[in-house]
Amino acid sequence: MNIAKLKKLLPGPRWGVIAVPYLWMLVFFAVPFLIVLRISFSMRDQGRSPPYSPVVEYIENAVTLKLNLSHYITLITDSLYVQAYASSIWIAAVSTLLALLIGYPIAYVISRMSPSARNVAMMLVVLPSWTSFLIRVYAWIGILKNNGLLNNLLIKLHIIDEPLKILYTPIAAYIGIVYCYLPFMILPLYTNLIKHDNRLLEAAYDLGAKPWQAFMKITLPLSRAGIIAGCMLVMIPAVGEYVIPEMLGGPDTLMIGRQLVNDFFTATDWPRASAVAVTMLLLLLVPILIFNRVQQREIEGRLT
C-alpha cells in the first residue's frame, strides 16, 4: 500500500480536531451520566458496596434486566421532592432576575466607557472570581450575621435598633447566589452591548426620541441575545446549587442540591439520589437547548 492510499484511509487533521471535544464529552459527560442512569434504575442494598443491586444479572444461563422505577415515581408523588424541585426553580429564577436587574446597568455603563476604562472595569468584575468560591461565601457569613458588618453599620447609622435576622434565611441564599453568579450575567451582556452601533441611537435622537424611548426600542431589543445567554448562565447552575443554600440559607432554604447530597451521604440511598440527579438534568435540558439555539443564531448572524 502506497502513502497516498494510506492517507485516504486515515482520518484527516480536521476530524482529529473535531474528535477532541466529542471525546471529552464522551468521557466526562456521557459515560458518567450513563452510570448514574443505571444506578437510578437499581434497588437500594445496604449489604453491598456500593449500596445498590445490579440492574443486569446472569442467572441460570440467562441475562435478566431488572429496572426499578419506584424512585422516579417517588419524585412525583413525594411532596418533599416536588417542593424541592419547585423551590429550586423559584429561587434560581428570582436570583436570575435580580442578577439581570443589577448586571444590565453595570454592563451598559461599562460598554459606554473608554477602552482603557473598560479593561479596568471588567477586571474588577472578574477579579472576585479568582478567589476561592468557598472563601467568598464564607465572607458573606461575616457580613450577614447578627454582629456582622452589615448589622453593625446599620446600627451605627441609627437605621435599625436591633440586628436583622438575615443569615440562615432564604434572603441570604438570594444574596449569595446573585453575588457569586453576577459576573456570568455581566460578561455576555457586555459582549453584546459593546457591539451595538451608536449611530442608531443618534438617529433616534434626531427623530425626536427620548433617551428612555431609544433604550426601549433599540438597545433593549438588540441586547436580547445577551440577556438570554446571561440568564441561562446564571439559572442553570443556580438550580442545582448546594454550597450557598447550605452555608447561607439555613434549614428553611430547601433546594434539590441539598436533598441530593442528603440522599447520597446521609441516607446512603444511591439509586434515589441518582434518580434525583437524572431528573434535575432533564429539567435543565430545556434551558440548555434554548441557550445553544441562541448562541447558534448569534453565530449565524455574525457570518451573514
CSV table of C-alpha atoms in Angstrom, one decimal:
chain,number,residue,atom,x,y,z
A,1,MET,CA,0.0,0.0,0.0
A,2,ASN,CA,1.5,3.3,-1.0
A,3,ILE,CA,1.4,6.5,1.0
A,4,ALA,CA,-1.4,8.2,-1.0
A,5,LYS,CA,-3.8,5.3,-0.3
A,6,LEU,CA,-2.8,5.3,3.4
A,7,LYS,CA,-3.6,9.0,3.7
A,8,LYS,CA,-7.0,8.4,2.3
A,9,LEU,CA,-7.8,5.7,4.8
A,10,LEU,CA,-6.5,7.6,7.9
A,11,PRO,CA,-8.7,10.4,9.3
A,12,GLY,CA,-7.5,13.9,8.3
A,13,PRO,CA,-6.4,16.7,10.7
A,14,ARG,CA,-10.0,18.1,10.6
A,15,TRP,CA,-11.5,15.0,12.0
A,16,GLY,CA,-8.8,14.8,14.6
A,17,VAL,CA,-9.6,18.3,15.8
A,18,ILE,CA,-13.4,17.6,15.8
A,19,ALA,CA,-12.9,14.3,17.7
A,20,VAL,CA,-11.2,16.0,20.7
A,21,PRO,CA,-14.3,17.8,22.1
A,22,TYR,CA,-16.5,14.8,21.3
A,23,LEU,CA,-14.1,12.5,23.1
A,24,TRP,CA,-14.1,14.9,26.1
A,25,MET,CA,-17.9,14.9,26.2
A,26,LEU,CA,-18.0,11.1,25.9
A,27,VAL,CA,-15.5,10.5,28.7
A,28,PHE,CA,-16.6,13.3,31.2
A,29,PHE,CA,-20.3,13.6,30.5
A,30,ALA,CA,-21.9,10.7,28.6
A,31,VAL,CA,-20.2,7.8,30.5
A,32,PRO,CA,-20.8,9.3,34.0
A,33,PHE,CA,-24.4,10.1,33.0
A,34,LEU,CA,-25.0,6.5,31.8
A,35,ILE,CA,-23.5,5.2,35.1
A,36,VAL,CA,-25.8,7.5,37.2
A,37,LEU,CA,-28.7,6.5,34.9
A,38,ARG,CA,-28.1,2.8,35.5
A,39,ILE,CA,-27.8,3.3,39.3
A,40,SER,CA,-31.2,5.2,39.3
A,41,PHE,CA,-32.9,2.0,38.0
A,42,SER,CA,-31.4,-0.2,40.7
A,43,MET,CA,-32.6,-1.1,44.2
A,44,ARG,CA,-31.0,0.1,47.4
A,45,ASP,CA,-29.0,-2.7,49.0
A,46,GLN,CA,-27.1,-1.8,52.2
A,47,GLY,CA,-25.3,-5.2,52.2
A,48,ARG,CA,-23.4,-4.3,49.0
A,49,SER,CA,-20.6,-1.9,48.3
A,50,PRO,CA,-21.6,0.3,46.6
A,51,PRO,CA,-25.1,0.1,48.2
A,52,TYR,CA,-27.3,-0.8,45.3
A,53,SER,CA,-28.3,-4.0,43.5
A,54,PRO,CA,-27.2,-4.7,39.9
A,55,VAL,CA,-29.6,-3.9,37.1
A,56,VAL,CA,-28.3,-6.7,34.8
A,57,GLU,CA,-27.9,-10.2,36.3
A,58,TYR,CA,-26.7,-13.5,34.8
A,59,ILE,CA,-28.9,-16.3,36.3
A,60,GLU,CA,-29.1,-19.9,35.0
A,61,ASN,CA,-27.5,-19.1,31.6
A,62,ALA,CA,-29.9,-16.2,31.1
A,63,VAL,CA,-29.4,-12.5,31.3
A,64,THR,CA,-32.2,-10.7,33.3
A,65,LEU,CA,-32.8,-7.0,33.2
A,66,LYS,CA,-34.3,-5.5,36.4
A,67,LEU,CA,-35.5,-1.9,36.1
A,68,ASN,CA,-36.8,-0.3,39.2
A,69,LEU,CA,-39.0,2.7,38.5
A,70,SER,CA,-40.0,3.3,42.1
A,71,HIS,CA,-37.5,6.1,42.7
A,72,TYR,CA,-38.9,8.1,39.8
A,73,ILE,CA,-42.4,7.5,41.0
A,74,THR,CA,-41.3,8.8,44.4
A,75,LEU,CA,-40.0,12.0,42.9
A,76,ILE,CA,-43.5,12.7,41.5
A,77,THR,CA,-45.6,11.5,44.5
A,78,ASP,CA,-43.4,12.6,47.4
A,79,SER,CA,-44.2,16.2,48.4
A,80,LEU,CA,-40.7,16.7,49.7
A,81,TYR,CA,-39.1,16.2,46.3
A,82,VAL,CA,-41.8,18.1,44.5
A,83,GLN,CA,-41.3,21.1,46.8
A,84,ALA,CA,-37.6,20.8,46.5
A,85,TYR,CA,-37.7,21.0,42.7
A,86,ALA,CA,-40.2,23.8,42.7
A,87,SER,CA,-38.3,25.8,45.4
A,88,SER,CA,-35.0,25.3,43.4
A,89,ILE,CA,-36.6,26.6,40.2
A,90,TRP,CA,-38.2,29.5,42.0
A,91,ILE,CA,-35.0,30.5,43.9
A,92,ALA,CA,-33.0,30.2,40.7
A,93,ALA,CA,-35.5,32.3,38.7
A,94,VAL,CA,-35.7,35.1,41.3
A,95,SER,CA,-31.9,35.1,41.6
A,96,THR,CA,-31.6,35.3,37.8
A,97,LEU,CA,-34.0,38.2,37.7
A,98,LEU,CA,-32.1,40.1,40.4
A,99,ALA,CA,-28.8,39.4,38.7
A,100,LEU,CA,-30.3,40.8,35.5
A,101,LEU,CA,-31.6,43.9,37.1
A,102,ILE,CA,-28.2,44.5,38.7
A,103,GLY,CA,-25.9,43.3,35.9
A,104,TYR,CA,-27.6,45.0,33.0
A,105,PRO,CA,-26.9,48.6,34.2
A,106,ILE,CA,-23.3,47.6,35.1
A,107,ALA,CA,-22.7,46.1,31.7
A,108,TYR,CA,-24.3,49.1,30.0
A,109,VAL,CA,-22.2,51.6,31.8
A,110,ILE,CA,-19.0,49.6,31.2
A,111,SER,CA,-19.8,49.4,27.5
A,112,ARG,CA,-20.1,53.2,27.3
A,113,MET,CA,-16.7,53.8,28.9
A,114,SER,CA,-13.4,54.5,27.1
A,115,PRO,CA,-11.5,51.4,26.0
A,116,SER,CA,-8.9,51.8,28.8
A,117,ALA,CA,-11.6,52.3,31.4
A,118,ARG,CA,-13.5,49.2,30.1
A,119,ASN,CA,-10.5,47.0,30.7
A,120,VAL,CA,-10.2,48.2,34.3
A,121,ALA,CA,-13.9,47.8,35.0
A,122,MET,CA,-14.1,44.3,33.5
A,123,MET,CA,-11.1,43.3,35.5
A,124,LEU,CA,-12.9,44.5,38.7
A,125,VAL,CA,-15.9,42.4,37.6
A,126,VAL,CA,-13.8,39.2,37.1
A,127,LEU,CA,-11.3,39.8,39.9
A,128,PRO,CA,-13.5,38.3,42.7
A,129,SER,CA,-13.8,35.1,40.7
A,130,TRP,CA,-10.1,34.5,41.2
A,131,THR,CA,-10.8,33.9,44.9
A,132,SER,CA,-12.0,30.6,46.1
A,133,PHE,CA,-15.8,30.1,45.8
A,134,LEU,CA,-15.9,28.9,49.4
A,135,ILE,CA,-14.0,31.9,50.8
A,136,ARG,CA,-16.3,34.3,49.1
A,137,VAL,CA,-19.4,32.5,50.6
A,138,TYR,CA,-17.7,32.5,54.0
A,139,ALA,CA,-17.1,36.2,53.7
A,140,TRP,CA,-20.9,36.8,53.4
A,141,ILE,CA,-21.3,34.9,56.7
A,142,GLY,CA,-19.2,37.5,58.4
A,143,ILE,CA,-21.2,40.3,56.7
A,144,LEU,CA,-24.7,39.0,57.3
A,145,LYS,CA,-24.5,37.5,60.8
A,146,ASN,CA,-26.2,39.3,63.7
A,147,ASN,CA,-23.0,41.0,64.9
A,148,GLY,CA,-21.6,41.2,61.4
A,149,LEU,CA,-20.5,44.1,59.2
A,150,LEU,CA,-23.9,45.0,57.8
A,151,ASN,CA,-25.9,45.0,61.1
A,152,ASN,CA,-23.2,46.9,62.9
A,153,LEU,CA,-23.2,49.5,60.1
A,154,LEU,CA,-26.9,49.9,60.1
A,155,ILE,CA,-27.0,50.2,63.9
A,156,LYS,CA,-24.2,52.9,63.9
A,157,LEU,CA,-26.2,54.8,61.3
A,158,HIS,CA,-29.3,54.6,63.5
A,159,ILE,CA,-31.3,52.9,60.8
A,160,ILE,CA,-32.2,49.9,62.9
A,161,ASP,CA,-32.2,49.4,66.7
A,162,GLU,CA,-31.5,45.7,66.8
A,163,PRO,CA,-29.7,43.3,64.4
A,164,LEU,CA,-31.7,42.0,61.5
A,165,LYS,CA,-32.0,38.2,61.1
A,166,ILE,CA,-30.6,37.8,57.6
A,167,LEU,CA,-28.1,34.9,57.9
A,168,TYR,CA,-29.6,31.4,57.5
A,169,THR,CA,-32.7,32.7,55.7
A,170,PRO,CA,-33.7,32.5,52.1
A,171,ILE,CA,-32.8,36.1,51.7
A,172,ALA,CA,-29.1,35.2,52.5
A,173,ALA,CA,-29.3,32.5,49.8
A,174,TYR,CA,-30.5,35.0,47.3
A,175,ILE,CA,-27.7,37.4,48.2
A,176,GLY,CA,-25.1,34.7,47.9
A,177,ILE,CA,-26.4,33.3,44.5
A,178,VAL,CA,-26.7,36.8,43.0
A,179,TYR,CA,-23.2,37.8,44.2
A,180,CYS,CA,-21.4,34.6,43.1
A,181,TYR,CA,-23.1,34.4,39.6
A,182,LEU,CA,-23.3,38.1,38.8
A,183,PRO,CA,-20.1,38.0,36.6
A,184,PHE,CA,-21.8,35.3,34.4
A,185,MET,CA,-24.6,37.8,33.8
A,186,ILE,CA,-22.4,40.8,33.2
A,187,LEU,CA,-19.9,39.2,30.7
A,188,PRO,CA,-22.4,38.1,28.0
A,189,LEU,CA,-24.3,41.4,28.4
A,190,TYR,CA,-21.2,43.4,28.0
A,191,THR,CA,-20.1,41.3,25.0
A,192,ASN,CA,-23.4,42.1,23.3
A,193,LEU,CA,-23.7,45.8,24.3
A,194,ILE,CA,-20.2,46.6,23.1
A,195,LYS,CA,-21.1,45.6,19.6
A,196,HIS,CA,-24.1,47.9,19.2
A,197,ASP,CA,-23.9,50.7,16.6
A,198,ASN,CA,-24.3,54.0,18.5
A,199,ARG,CA,-25.4,55.6,15.2
A,200,LEU,CA,-28.8,54.0,15.7
A,201,LEU,CA,-29.2,55.9,19.0
A,202,GLU,CA,-28.1,59.2,17.3
A,203,ALA,CA,-30.7,58.6,14.6
A,204,ALA,CA,-33.4,58.0,17.1
A,205,TYR,CA,-32.5,61.2,19.0
A,206,ASP,CA,-32.6,63.2,15.7
A,207,LEU,CA,-36.1,61.8,15.1
A,208,GLY,CA,-37.2,63.1,18.5
A,209,ALA,CA,-37.0,60.0,20.6
A,210,LYS,CA,-36.2,60.5,24.3
A,211,PRO,CA,-33.3,58.6,25.8
A,212,TRP,CA,-35.6,56.0,27.6
A,213,GLN,CA,-37.6,55.5,24.3
A,214,ALA,CA,-34.4,54.9,22.4
A,215,PHE,CA,-33.3,52.4,25.0
A,216,MET,CA,-36.6,50.5,25.0
A,217,LYS,CA,-36.9,50.4,21.2
A,218,ILE,CA,-33.2,50.0,20.1
A,219,THR,CA,-30.8,49.0,22.9
A,220,LEU,CA,-33.0,46.5,24.8
A,221,PRO,CA,-34.2,44.6,21.7
A,222,LEU,CA,-30.7,44.4,20.3
A,223,SER,CA,-29.4,43.0,23.6
A,224,ARG,CA,-31.9,40.2,23.7
A,225,ALA,CA,-29.3,37.5,22.9
A,226,GLY,CA,-27.1,38.8,25.6
A,227,ILE,CA,-29.9,38.8,28.1
A,228,ILE,CA,-30.9,35.2,27.3
A,229,ALA,CA,-27.3,34.0,27.4
A,230,GLY,CA,-26.7,35.7,30.8
A,231,CYS,CA,-29.9,34.3,32.2
A,232,MET,CA,-29.1,30.8,31.1
A,233,LEU,CA,-25.6,31.0,32.5
A,234,VAL,CA,-26.9,32.1,35.9
A,235,MET,CA,-30.1,30.0,36.2
A,236,ILE,CA,-28.7,26.6,35.0
A,237,PRO,CA,-26.1,26.3,37.8
A,238,ALA,CA,-28.2,28.1,40.4
A,239,VAL,CA,-30.9,25.4,40.2
A,240,GLY,CA,-28.5,22.7,41.4
A,241,GLU,CA,-26.7,24.9,43.8
A,242,TYR,CA,-25.7,23.3,47.1
A,243,VAL,CA,-22.9,25.3,48.8
A,244,ILE,CA,-24.7,28.6,49.0
A,245,PRO,CA,-28.0,27.4,50.4
A,246,GLU,CA,-26.2,25.1,52.8
A,247,MET,CA,-23.9,27.8,54.2
A,248,LEU,CA,-26.1,30.9,54.0
A,249,GLY,CA,-29.7,29.7,53.5
A,250,GLY,CA,-30.2,27.6,56.6
A,251,PRO,CA,-32.8,24.8,57.1
A,252,ASP,CA,-35.7,26.8,55.6
A,253,THR,CA,-34.0,27.1,52.2
A,254,LEU,CA,-35.0,23.8,50.5
A,255,MET,CA,-33.2,23.1,47.2
A,256,ILE,CA,-32.8,20.0,45.3
A,257,GLY,CA,-29.0,20.1,45.5
A,258,ARG,CA,-29.2,19.8,49.3
A,259,GLN,CA,-31.7,17.0,49.1
A,260,LEU,CA,-29.4,15.2,46.6
A,261,VAL,CA,-26.5,15.4,49.0
A,262,ASN,CA,-28.7,14.1,51.8
A,263,ASP,CA,-29.8,11.1,49.8
A,264,PHE,CA,-26.2,10.3,48.8
A,265,PHE,CA,-24.3,10.7,52.1
A,266,THR,CA,-26.9,10.8,54.9
A,267,ALA,CA,-29.4,8.2,53.8
A,268,THR,CA,-26.9,6.4,51.5
A,269,ASP,CA,-29.7,5.8,49.1
A,270,TRP,CA,-27.7,6.0,45.9
A,271,PRO,CA,-30.5,4.9,43.5
A,272,ARG,CA,-32.9,7.6,44.7
A,273,ALA,CA,-30.1,10.2,44.6
A,274,SER,CA,-29.2,9.1,41.1
A,275,ALA,CA,-32.9,9.5,40.1
A,276,VAL,CA,-32.9,13.0,41.5
A,277,ALA,CA,-29.8,13.9,39.5
A,278,VAL,CA,-31.2,12.5,36.3
A,279,THR,CA,-34.5,14.3,36.7
A,280,MET,CA,-32.7,17.5,37.5
A,281,LEU,CA,-30.6,17.2,34.4
A,282,LEU,CA,-33.7,16.6,32.3
A,283,LEU,CA,-35.4,19.7,33.7
A,284,LEU,CA,-32.3,21.7,32.8
A,285,LEU,CA,-32.2,20.3,29.3
A,286,VAL,CA,-34.8,22.8,28.0
A,287,PRO,CA,-32.9,26.0,29.0
A,288,ILE,CA,-29.7,24.4,27.8
A,289,LEU,CA,-31.2,23.8,24.4
A,290,ILE,CA,-32.6,27.4,24.4
A,291,PHE,CA,-29.1,28.7,25.2
A,292,ASN,CA,-27.5,26.6,22.5
A,293,ARG,CA,-30.1,27.8,20.0
A,294,VAL,CA,-29.5,31.5,20.9
A,295,GLN,CA,-25.7,31.0,20.6
A,296,GLN,CA,-26.2,29.3,17.2
A,297,ARG,CA,-28.3,32.2,15.9
A,298,GLU,CA,-25.8,34.8,17.1
A,299,ILE,CA,-23.0,33.0,15.3
A,300,GLU,CA,-25.1,32.7,12.1
A,301,GLY,CA,-25.8,36.5,12.4
A,302,ARG,CA,-22.1,37.2,12.6
A,303,LEU,CA,-21.4,35.2,9.5
A,304,THR,CA,-24.2,36.8,7.5
